[in-house]
């Protein structure tokens, strides 16, 4: 429990300072400890979204919405999910 709390506090501080790759690493460690935690999967999805890793963000946000449809954030995340799905992938030539 102490390690989970430390990682969550660290993740919050890293997000606040916009150290996104480091915050993502905290989420990954937390998910290694609790692999099916929908709230941590949601948080990881939001970090992926900020990193513009759309496919990973879509997957994580869908997981959260499916597992926590009554959560107050589910509606807002559904809107974000729809916007992500409408983006067209960038191709390089």
CSV table of N, CA and C in Angstrom, one decimal:
chain,number,residue,atom,x,y,z
A,1,UNK,N,0.8,-1.2,0.0
A,1,UNK,CA,0.0,0.0,0.0
A,1,UNK,C,0.9,1.3,0.0
A,2,UNK,N,1.9,1.2,0.8
A,2,UNK,CA,2.8,2.4,0.9
A,2,UNK,C,3.4,2.7,-0.5
A,3,UNK,N,3.9,1.7,-1.2
A,3,UNK,CA,4.5,1.8,-2.5
A,3,UNK,C,3.5,2.4,-3.5
A,4,UNK,N,2.3,1.9,-3.4
A,4,UNK,CA,1.2,2.4,-4.3
A,4,UNK,C,1.0,3.8,-4.1
A,5,UNK,N,0.9,4.2,-2.8
A,5,UNK,CA,0.6,5.6,-2.5
A,5,UNK,C,1.8,6.5,-3.0
A,6,UNK,N,3.0,6.0,-2.8
A,6,UNK,CA,4.2,6.8,-3.2
A,6,UNK,C,4.2,7.0,-4.7
A,7,UNK,N,3.9,5.9,-5.4
A,7,UNK,CA,3.9,6.0,-6.9
A,7,UNK,C,2.8,6.9,-7.4
A,8,UNK,N,1.6,6.9,-6.7
A,8,UNK,CA,0.5,7.8,-7.1
A,8,UNK,C,0.8,9.2,-6.9
A,9,UNK,N,1.5,9.5,-5.7
A,9,UNK,CA,1.9,10.9,-5.4
A,9,UNK,C,2.9,11.3,-6.4
A,10,UNK,N,3.9,10.5,-6.7
A,10,UNK,CA,4.9,10.8,-7.7
A,10,UNK,C,4.3,11.0,-9.0
A,11,UNK,N,3.4,10.2,-9.4
A,11,UNK,CA,2.7,10.4,-10.7
A,11,UNK,C,2.0,11.7,-10.8
A,12,UNK,N,1.3,12.1,-9.8
A,12,UNK,CA,0.6,13.4,-9.8
A,12,UNK,C,1.6,14.5,-9.9
A,13,UNK,N,2.7,14.5,-9.2
A,13,UNK,CA,3.7,15.5,-9.3
A,13,UNK,C,4.3,15.6,-10.6
A,14,UNK,N,4.6,14.5,-11.2
A,14,UNK,CA,5.2,14.4,-12.6
A,14,UNK,C,4.2,15.0,-13.6
A,15,UNK,N,3.0,14.6,-13.5
A,15,UNK,CA,2.0,15.2,-14.4
A,15,UNK,C,1.8,16.7,-14.3
A,16,UNK,N,1.9,17.1,-13.0
A,16,UNK,CA,1.8,18.6,-12.8
A,16,UNK,C,2.9,19.3,-13.5
A,17,UNK,N,4.1,18.7,-13.4
A,17,UNK,CA,5.3,19.3,-14.0
A,17,UNK,C,5.4,19.0,-15.5
A,18,UNK,N,4.5,18.2,-16.0
A,18,UNK,CA,4.5,17.8,-17.5
A,18,UNK,C,5.6,16.9,-17.8
A,19,UNK,N,6.1,16.1,-16.9
A,19,UNK,CA,7.1,15.1,-17.1
A,19,UNK,C,6.3,13.8,-17.5
A,20,UNK,N,5.8,13.8,-18.7
A,20,UNK,CA,4.8,12.7,-19.1
A,20,UNK,C,5.5,11.3,-19.2
A,21,UNK,N,6.6,11.2,-19.8
A,21,UNK,CA,7.2,9.8,-19.9
A,21,UNK,C,7.4,9.2,-18.5
A,22,UNK,N,7.8,10.1,-17.6
A,22,UNK,CA,8.1,9.6,-16.2
A,22,UNK,C,6.8,9.2,-15.5
A,23,UNK,N,5.7,10.0,-15.7
A,23,UNK,CA,4.4,9.7,-15.2
A,23,UNK,C,3.9,8.4,-15.8
A,24,UNK,N,4.1,8.2,-17.0
A,24,UNK,CA,3.7,7.0,-17.7
A,24,UNK,C,4.4,5.8,-17.0
A,25,UNK,N,5.7,6.0,-16.7
A,25,UNK,CA,6.4,4.9,-16.1
A,25,UNK,C,5.8,4.6,-14.7
A,26,UNK,N,5.4,5.6,-13.9
A,26,UNK,CA,4.7,5.3,-12.7
A,26,UNK,C,3.4,4.5,-12.9
A,27,UNK,N,2.7,4.9,-13.9
A,27,UNK,CA,1.4,4.1,-14.2
A,27,UNK,C,1.8,2.7,-14.6
A,28,UNK,N,2.8,2.5,-15.4
A,28,UNK,CA,3.2,1.1,-15.7
A,28,UNK,C,3.5,0.3,-14.5
A,29,UNK,N,4.3,0.9,-13.6
A,29,UNK,CA,4.6,0.1,-12.4
A,29,UNK,C,3.4,-0.2,-11.6
A,30,UNK,N,2.5,0.8,-11.4
A,30,UNK,CA,1.3,0.6,-10.7
A,30,UNK,C,0.4,-0.5,-11.3
A,31,UNK,N,0.4,-0.6,-12.7
A,31,UNK,CA,-0.4,-1.6,-13.4
A,31,UNK,C,0.3,-2.9,-13.3
A,32,UNK,N,1.6,-3.0,-13.1
A,32,UNK,CA,2.3,-4.3,-12.9
A,32,UNK,C,1.8,-4.8,-11.5
A,33,UNK,N,1.6,-3.9,-10.6
A,33,UNK,CA,1.1,-4.3,-9.2
A,33,UNK,C,-0.3,-4.7,-9.2
A,34,UNK,N,-1.1,-3.9,-10.0
A,34,UNK,CA,-2.6,-4.1,-10.0
A,34,UNK,C,-3.1,-4.0,-11.5
A,35,UNK,N,-2.9,-5.1,-12.2
A,35,UNK,CA,-3.1,-5.1,-13.7
A,35,UNK,C,-4.5,-4.8,-14.2
A,36,UNK,N,-5.5,-5.0,-13.4
A,36,UNK,CA,-6.8,-4.8,-13.9
A,36,UNK,C,-7.5,-3.6,-13.2
A,37,UNK,N,-6.7,-2.7,-12.7
A,37,UNK,CA,-7.3,-1.5,-12.0
A,37,UNK,C,-7.8,-0.5,-13.1
A,38,UNK,N,-9.1,-0.4,-13.2
A,38,UNK,CA,-9.6,0.5,-14.3
A,38,UNK,C,-9.3,2.0,-14.1
A,39,UNK,N,-9.1,2.4,-12.9
A,39,UNK,CA,-8.7,3.8,-12.7
A,39,UNK,C,-7.3,4.1,-13.1
A,40,UNK,N,-6.4,3.1,-12.8
A,40,UNK,CA,-5.0,3.3,-13.3
A,40,UNK,C,-4.9,3.2,-14.8
A,41,UNK,N,-5.7,2.3,-15.4
A,41,UNK,CA,-5.8,2.2,-16.8
A,41,UNK,C,-6.3,3.5,-17.4
A,42,UNK,N,-7.3,4.1,-16.8
A,42,UNK,CA,-7.8,5.4,-17.3
A,42,UNK,C,-6.7,6.4,-17.2
A,43,UNK,N,-6.0,6.5,-16.1
A,43,UNK,CA,-4.9,7.5,-15.9
A,43,UNK,C,-3.8,7.3,-17.0
A,44,UNK,N,-3.5,6.0,-17.2
A,44,UNK,CA,-2.5,5.7,-18.3
A,44,UNK,C,-3.0,6.2,-19.6
A,45,UNK,N,-4.3,6.0,-19.9
A,45,UNK,CA,-4.8,6.4,-21.2
A,45,UNK,C,-4.8,7.9,-21.3
A,46,UNK,N,-5.0,8.6,-20.3
A,46,UNK,CA,-4.9,10.1,-20.3
A,46,UNK,C,-3.5,10.6,-20.6
A,47,UNK,N,-2.5,9.9,-20.0
A,47,UNK,CA,-1.1,10.2,-20.3
A,47,UNK,C,-0.8,9.9,-21.7
A,48,UNK,N,-1.3,8.7,-22.2
A,48,UNK,CA,-1.0,8.4,-23.6
A,48,UNK,C,-1.7,9.5,-24.5
A,49,UNK,N,-2.8,9.9,-24.2
A,49,UNK,CA,-3.5,11.0,-25.0
A,49,UNK,C,-2.6,12.2,-25.0
A,50,UNK,N,-2.1,12.6,-23.9
A,50,UNK,CA,-1.2,13.8,-23.9
A,50,UNK,C,0.1,13.6,-24.7
A,51,UNK,N,0.5,12.3,-24.7
A,51,UNK,CA,1.7,12.0,-25.5
A,51,UNK,C,1.4,11.8,-27.0
A,52,UNK,N,0.2,11.9,-27.3
A,52,UNK,CA,-0.3,11.7,-28.7
A,52,UNK,C,-0.1,10.3,-29.2
A,53,UNK,N,-0.2,9.3,-28.3
A,53,UNK,CA,-0.2,7.9,-28.6
A,53,UNK,C,-1.7,7.5,-28.6
A,54,UNK,N,-2.3,7.9,-29.7
A,54,UNK,CA,-3.8,7.7,-29.8
A,54,UNK,C,-4.3,6.3,-29.7
A,55,UNK,N,-3.7,5.4,-30.3
A,55,UNK,CA,-4.2,4.0,-30.3
A,55,UNK,C,-4.1,3.4,-28.8
A,56,UNK,N,-3.1,3.7,-28.1
A,56,UNK,CA,-3.0,3.2,-26.8
A,56,UNK,C,-4.0,3.9,-25.9
A,57,UNK,N,-4.2,5.2,-26.1
A,57,UNK,CA,-5.1,6.0,-25.3
A,57,UNK,C,-6.5,5.5,-25.6
A,58,UNK,N,-6.9,5.2,-26.8
A,58,UNK,CA,-8.2,4.7,-27.2
A,58,UNK,C,-8.4,3.4,-26.4
A,59,UNK,N,-7.5,2.5,-26.5
A,59,UNK,CA,-7.6,1.2,-25.8
A,59,UNK,C,-7.9,1.3,-24.3
A,60,UNK,N,-7.1,2.2,-23.7
A,60,UNK,CA,-7.2,2.3,-22.2
A,60,UNK,C,-8.5,3.0,-21.9
A,61,UNK,N,-8.9,4.1,-22.6
A,61,UNK,CA,-10.1,4.8,-22.3
A,61,UNK,C,-11.4,3.9,-22.5
A,62,UNK,N,-11.3,3.1,-23.6
A,62,UNK,CA,-12.4,2.1,-23.8
A,62,UNK,C,-12.6,1.2,-22.7
A,63,UNK,N,-11.4,0.6,-22.2
A,63,UNK,CA,-11.4,-0.3,-21.1
A,63,UNK,C,-12.1,0.4,-19.9
A,64,UNK,N,-11.7,1.6,-19.5
A,64,UNK,CA,-12.3,2.3,-18.4
A,64,UNK,C,-13.8,2.5,-18.5
A,65,UNK,N,-14.2,2.9,-19.7
A,65,UNK,CA,-15.7,3.2,-19.9
A,65,UNK,C,-16.5,1.9,-19.8
A,66,UNK,N,-15.9,0.8,-20.4
A,66,UNK,CA,-16.6,-0.5,-20.3
A,66,UNK,C,-16.7,-1.0,-18.9
A,67,UNK,N,-15.7,-0.8,-18.1
A,67,UNK,CA,-15.7,-1.3,-16.7
A,67,UNK,C,-16.2,-0.4,-15.7
A,68,UNK,N,-16.3,0.9,-16.0
A,68,UNK,CA,-16.9,1.8,-15.0
A,68,UNK,C,-17.9,2.8,-15.7
A,69,UNK,N,-18.9,2.2,-16.3
A,69,UNK,CA,-19.8,3.1,-17.1
A,69,UNK,C,-20.6,4.1,-16.2
A,70,UNK,N,-20.7,3.9,-14.9
A,70,UNK,CA,-21.4,4.8,-14.0
A,70,UNK,C,-20.5,5.8,-13.4
A,71,UNK,N,-19.2,5.7,-13.6
A,71,UNK,CA,-18.3,6.7,-13.0
A,71,UNK,C,-18.6,8.1,-13.6
A,72,UNK,N,-18.6,9.2,-12.9
A,72,UNK,CA,-18.9,10.5,-13.4
A,72,UNK,C,-18.0,10.9,-14.5
A,73,UNK,N,-16.8,10.4,-14.6
A,73,UNK,CA,-15.9,10.8,-15.7
A,73,UNK,C,-16.2,10.0,-17.0
A,74,UNK,N,-17.0,8.9,-17.0
A,74,UNK,CA,-17.2,8.1,-18.1
A,74,UNK,C,-17.8,8.9,-19.3
A,75,UNK,N,-18.7,9.7,-19.1
A,75,UNK,CA,-19.3,10.5,-20.2
A,75,UNK,C,-18.3,11.5,-20.8
A,76,UNK,N,-17.5,12.2,-20.0
A,76,UNK,CA,-16.5,13.0,-20.5
A,76,UNK,C,-15.5,12.2,-21.3
A,77,UNK,N,-15.1,11.1,-20.8
A,77,UNK,CA,-14.1,10.3,-21.5
A,77,UNK,C,-14.6,9.7,-22.8
A,78,UNK,N,-15.9,9.4,-22.8
A,78,UNK,CA,-16.5,8.9,-24.0
A,78,UNK,C,-16.4,10.0,-25.1
A,79,UNK,N,-16.6,11.3,-24.8
A,79,UNK,CA,-16.5,12.4,-25.7
A,79,UNK,C,-15.0,12.5,-26.2
A,80,UNK,N,-14.1,12.4,-25.3
A,80,UNK,CA,-12.7,12.4,-25.7
A,80,UNK,C,-12.3,11.2,-26.6
A,81,UNK,N,-12.9,10.1,-26.3
A,81,UNK,CA,-12.6,8.9,-27.0
A,81,UNK,C,-13.1,9.0,-28.5
A,82,UNK,N,-14.3,9.6,-28.6
A,82,UNK,CA,-14.9,9.8,-30.0
A,82,UNK,C,-14.0,10.8,-30.8
A,83,UNK,N,-13.5,11.8,-30.1
A,83,UNK,CA,-12.6,12.7,-30.8
A,83,UNK,C,-11.3,12.0,-31.2
A,84,UNK,N,-10.7,11.2,-30.4
A,84,UNK,CA,-9.5,10.5,-30.7
A,84,UNK,C,-9.8,9.5,-31.9
A,85,UNK,N,-10.9,8.9,-31.9
A,85,UNK,CA,-11.2,7.9,-33.0
A,85,UNK,C,-11.4,8.6,-34.3
A,86,UNK,N,-11.8,9.9,-34.3
A,86,UNK,CA,-12.1,10.6,-35.5
A,86,UNK,C,-10.8,11.2,-36.1
A,87,UNK,N,-9.7,11.3,-35.4
A,87,UNK,CA,-8.4,11.8,-35.9
A,87,UNK,C,-8.0,10.8,-37.0
A,88,UNK,N,-7.4,11.4,-38.0
A,88,UNK,CA,-6.8,10.5,-39.0
A,88,UNK,C,-5.3,10.4,-38.7
A,89,UNK,N,-4.8,9.2,-38.9
A,89,UNK,CA,-3.4,9.0,-38.6
A,89,UNK,C,-2.5,9.8,-39.6
A,90,UNK,N,-1.4,10.3,-39.1
A,90,UNK,CA,-0.5,11.0,-39.9
A,90,UNK,C,0.4,10.0,-40.6
A,91,UNK,N,0.6,10.2,-41.9
A,91,UNK,CA,1.5,9.3,-42.7
A,91,UNK,C,2.7,10.1,-43.2
A,92,UNK,N,3.8,9.5,-43.2
A,92,UNK,CA,5.0,10.1,-43.7
A,92,UNK,C,5.4,9.5,-45.0
A,93,UNK,N,5.8,10.3,-46.0
A,93,UNK,CA,6.3,9.8,-47.3
A,93,UNK,C,7.7,10.0,-47.5
